[in-house]
Amino acid sequence: MSPELDALLASPIGAVLIFALRVVDVSCDTMRVLFTVRGKRLIAGLLGFVQATIWIFAVGTAIRYIDSLWHILGYAGGYAAGNMMGITIEQAVAYGLSTVRITSLHGGVEIAEALRDRGYGVTEIAGYGREGKVEIVNSVVQRAHLDEVMEIVDRFDPAAFVTVEEPKILRGGRFAPRGWPTG
């Protein structure tokens, strides 16, 4: 390593660089785990490669200057900020699908029709709950559309009981997320 680069990395700028690298590294790791869970091998592998490459440089630099409190704080702070950034990115990207189950005392039919009008596939089920008859509405939507679905629910029944889960397998039925060709 050149003396100039060594001097730069030993300075507070090196600690800031470690911080920034850890933010990127941990953000990549967060996304990698999510893609791994969803079975996206290529994306997960590429993110793992980027993450590991950055991590080696960041940890190597932090260890080289282990006697510097700033470098240690840069490493630890970057890890913490990277977790927050990774979660923020994941929420913004909203990749994947969600199963939405809406249980309503009085607005289920209206909610189902409004969702259908917006292009969502919907299944309605009559049910019985603690308060008597309920209407159950099920739909599988892109995660990016959850806010829109919740706005529709709130318009017709703000007191509805809503659960959102990630489906593992989709098979059969008619599933065409809004904006996709129905072929």
XYZ file of C-alpha atoms in Angstrom:
183
model
C 0.000 0.000 0.000
C 1.355 3.411 -0.865
C 2.334 5.727 1.994
C -0.205 8.306 0.781
C -3.080 5.801 0.824
C -1.930 4.463 4.198
C -1.917 7.997 5.634
C -5.385 8.663 4.204
C -6.837 5.443 5.638
C -5.219 6.138 9.030
C -6.879 9.571 9.187
C -10.507 10.275 10.169
C -11.325 9.991 6.465
C -10.483 6.285 6.771
C -13.021 5.945 9.580
C -15.648 7.660 7.424
C -14.775 5.344 4.528
C -15.173 2.303 6.791
C -18.547 3.668 7.921
C -19.728 4.128 4.322
C -18.462 0.714 3.247
C -20.241 -0.972 6.138
C -23.488 0.796 5.257
C -23.271 -0.589 1.713
C -22.054 -4.015 2.904
C -24.824 -4.543 5.465
C -27.509 -3.125 3.149
C -26.413 -5.645 0.492
C -26.509 -8.388 3.109
C -30.064 -7.478 4.147
C -31.223 -7.613 0.537
C -29.250 -10.818 -0.082
C -31.031 -12.577 2.777
C -34.423 -11.479 1.461
C -33.652 -12.688 -2.051
C -32.272 -15.950 -0.635
C -35.489 -16.586 1.287
C -37.471 -15.919 -1.904
C -35.322 -18.376 -3.866
C -33.670 -15.802 -6.159
C -30.265 -17.512 -6.390
C -28.588 -15.305 -9.009
C -29.465 -12.002 -7.354
C -28.589 -13.393 -3.910
C -25.263 -14.685 -5.216
C -24.333 -11.381 -6.862
C -25.252 -9.414 -3.750
C -23.225 -11.867 -1.645
C -20.192 -11.341 -3.867
C -20.455 -7.540 -3.619
C -21.083 -7.716 0.117
C -18.128 -10.019 0.810
C -15.752 -7.941 -1.320
C -16.683 -4.739 0.486
C -16.605 -6.451 3.885
C -13.046 -7.738 3.374
C -11.774 -4.232 2.642
C -13.760 -2.631 5.476
C -12.799 -5.178 8.136
C -9.183 -5.261 6.955
C -8.924 -1.494 7.258
C -10.660 -1.479 10.653
C -8.305 -4.162 11.993
C -5.267 -2.385 10.578
C -6.213 0.680 12.639
C -7.751 -1.168 15.598
C -6.088 1.247 18.014
C -8.186 4.106 16.592
C -11.492 4.712 18.374
C -12.741 6.531 15.248
C -12.149 3.489 13.057
C -13.923 1.212 15.540
C -16.851 3.632 15.757
C -16.925 3.890 11.961
C -17.121 0.102 11.683
C -19.818 -0.314 14.359
C -21.773 2.763 13.280
C -21.726 1.631 9.661
C -23.095 -1.742 10.710
C -25.977 -0.111 12.608
C -26.724 2.384 9.825
C -26.471 -0.395 7.234
C -29.191 -2.361 9.002
C -31.469 0.666 9.000
C -30.630 1.456 5.370
C -31.173 -2.161 4.275
C -34.621 -2.248 5.841
C -35.467 1.131 4.279
C -34.379 -0.089 0.839
C -36.341 -3.316 1.235
C -39.488 -1.408 2.173
C -39.050 1.029 -0.723
C -38.470 -1.744 -3.259
C -41.372 -3.788 -1.813
C -40.376 -6.767 -3.935
C -42.667 -9.741 -3.964
C -46.253 -10.606 -3.200
C -48.518 -10.453 -0.191
C -51.633 -12.360 0.745
C -54.102 -9.920 2.277
C -56.958 -11.231 4.418
C -59.614 -8.722 5.405
C -62.312 -9.593 7.936
C -65.115 -7.053 8.017
C -68.368 -6.862 9.951
C -70.101 -4.813 7.285
C -67.869 -3.644 4.403
C -66.473 -6.836 2.886
C -68.615 -6.835 -0.256
C -67.798 -3.188 -0.972
C -64.089 -3.772 -0.318
C -64.080 -6.786 -2.662
C -65.820 -4.855 -5.436
C -63.491 -1.866 -5.058
C -60.456 -4.162 -5.232
C -61.853 -5.877 -8.334
C -62.506 -2.475 -9.925
C -58.781 -1.724 -9.431
C -57.791 -4.984 -11.118
C -57.052 -7.189 -8.112
C -58.158 -10.798 -7.891
C -60.433 -11.314 -4.888
C -62.117 -14.231 -3.145
C -65.003 -13.570 -0.761
C -65.934 -15.937 2.061
C -68.819 -15.712 4.514
C -67.716 -16.286 8.067
C -68.759 -16.132 11.669
C -66.758 -14.285 14.337
C -67.174 -13.224 17.945
C -69.570 -10.438 16.954
C -71.598 -12.607 14.548
C -71.493 -12.782 10.766
C -68.405 -11.418 9.027
C -67.274 -11.040 5.443
C -63.775 -12.335 4.656
C -61.942 -10.987 1.627
C -58.744 -12.644 0.379
C -56.428 -11.241 -2.276
C -52.840 -11.754 -3.426
C -51.237 -8.441 -4.415
C -47.837 -7.047 -5.203
C -46.263 -5.684 -2.006
C -45.833 -2.343 -3.722
C -49.642 -2.078 -3.837
C -50.328 -2.733 -0.144
C -50.848 0.956 0.643
C -53.503 1.200 -2.075
C -55.266 -1.919 -0.759
C -55.224 -0.541 2.791
C -56.679 2.775 1.572
C -59.581 0.869 0.006
C -60.126 -1.096 3.230
C -60.050 2.113 5.296
C -62.559 3.781 2.963
C -65.198 1.063 3.481
C -64.373 -0.326 6.957
C -61.614 1.340 9.000
C -62.292 -1.163 11.820
C -61.712 -4.228 9.616
C -59.280 -6.842 10.877
C -56.475 -7.165 8.306
C -53.587 -9.636 8.124
C -50.824 -9.611 5.547
C -48.590 -12.607 4.890
C -46.030 -13.621 2.307
C -47.196 -16.535 0.166
C -44.647 -19.312 -0.334
C -46.360 -21.040 -3.246
C -48.866 -19.738 -5.789
C -50.619 -22.370 -7.821
C -53.847 -22.427 -9.778
C -56.528 -19.817 -9.718
C -56.401 -16.608 -11.660
C -53.581 -14.386 -10.559
C -52.786 -11.299 -12.586
C -51.279 -8.447 -10.571
C -52.567 -5.067 -11.649
C -50.740 -3.830 -14.716
C -49.716 -7.320 -15.900
C -51.199 -8.814 -19.055
C -53.927 -11.328 -18.303
C -53.144 -13.209 -21.545
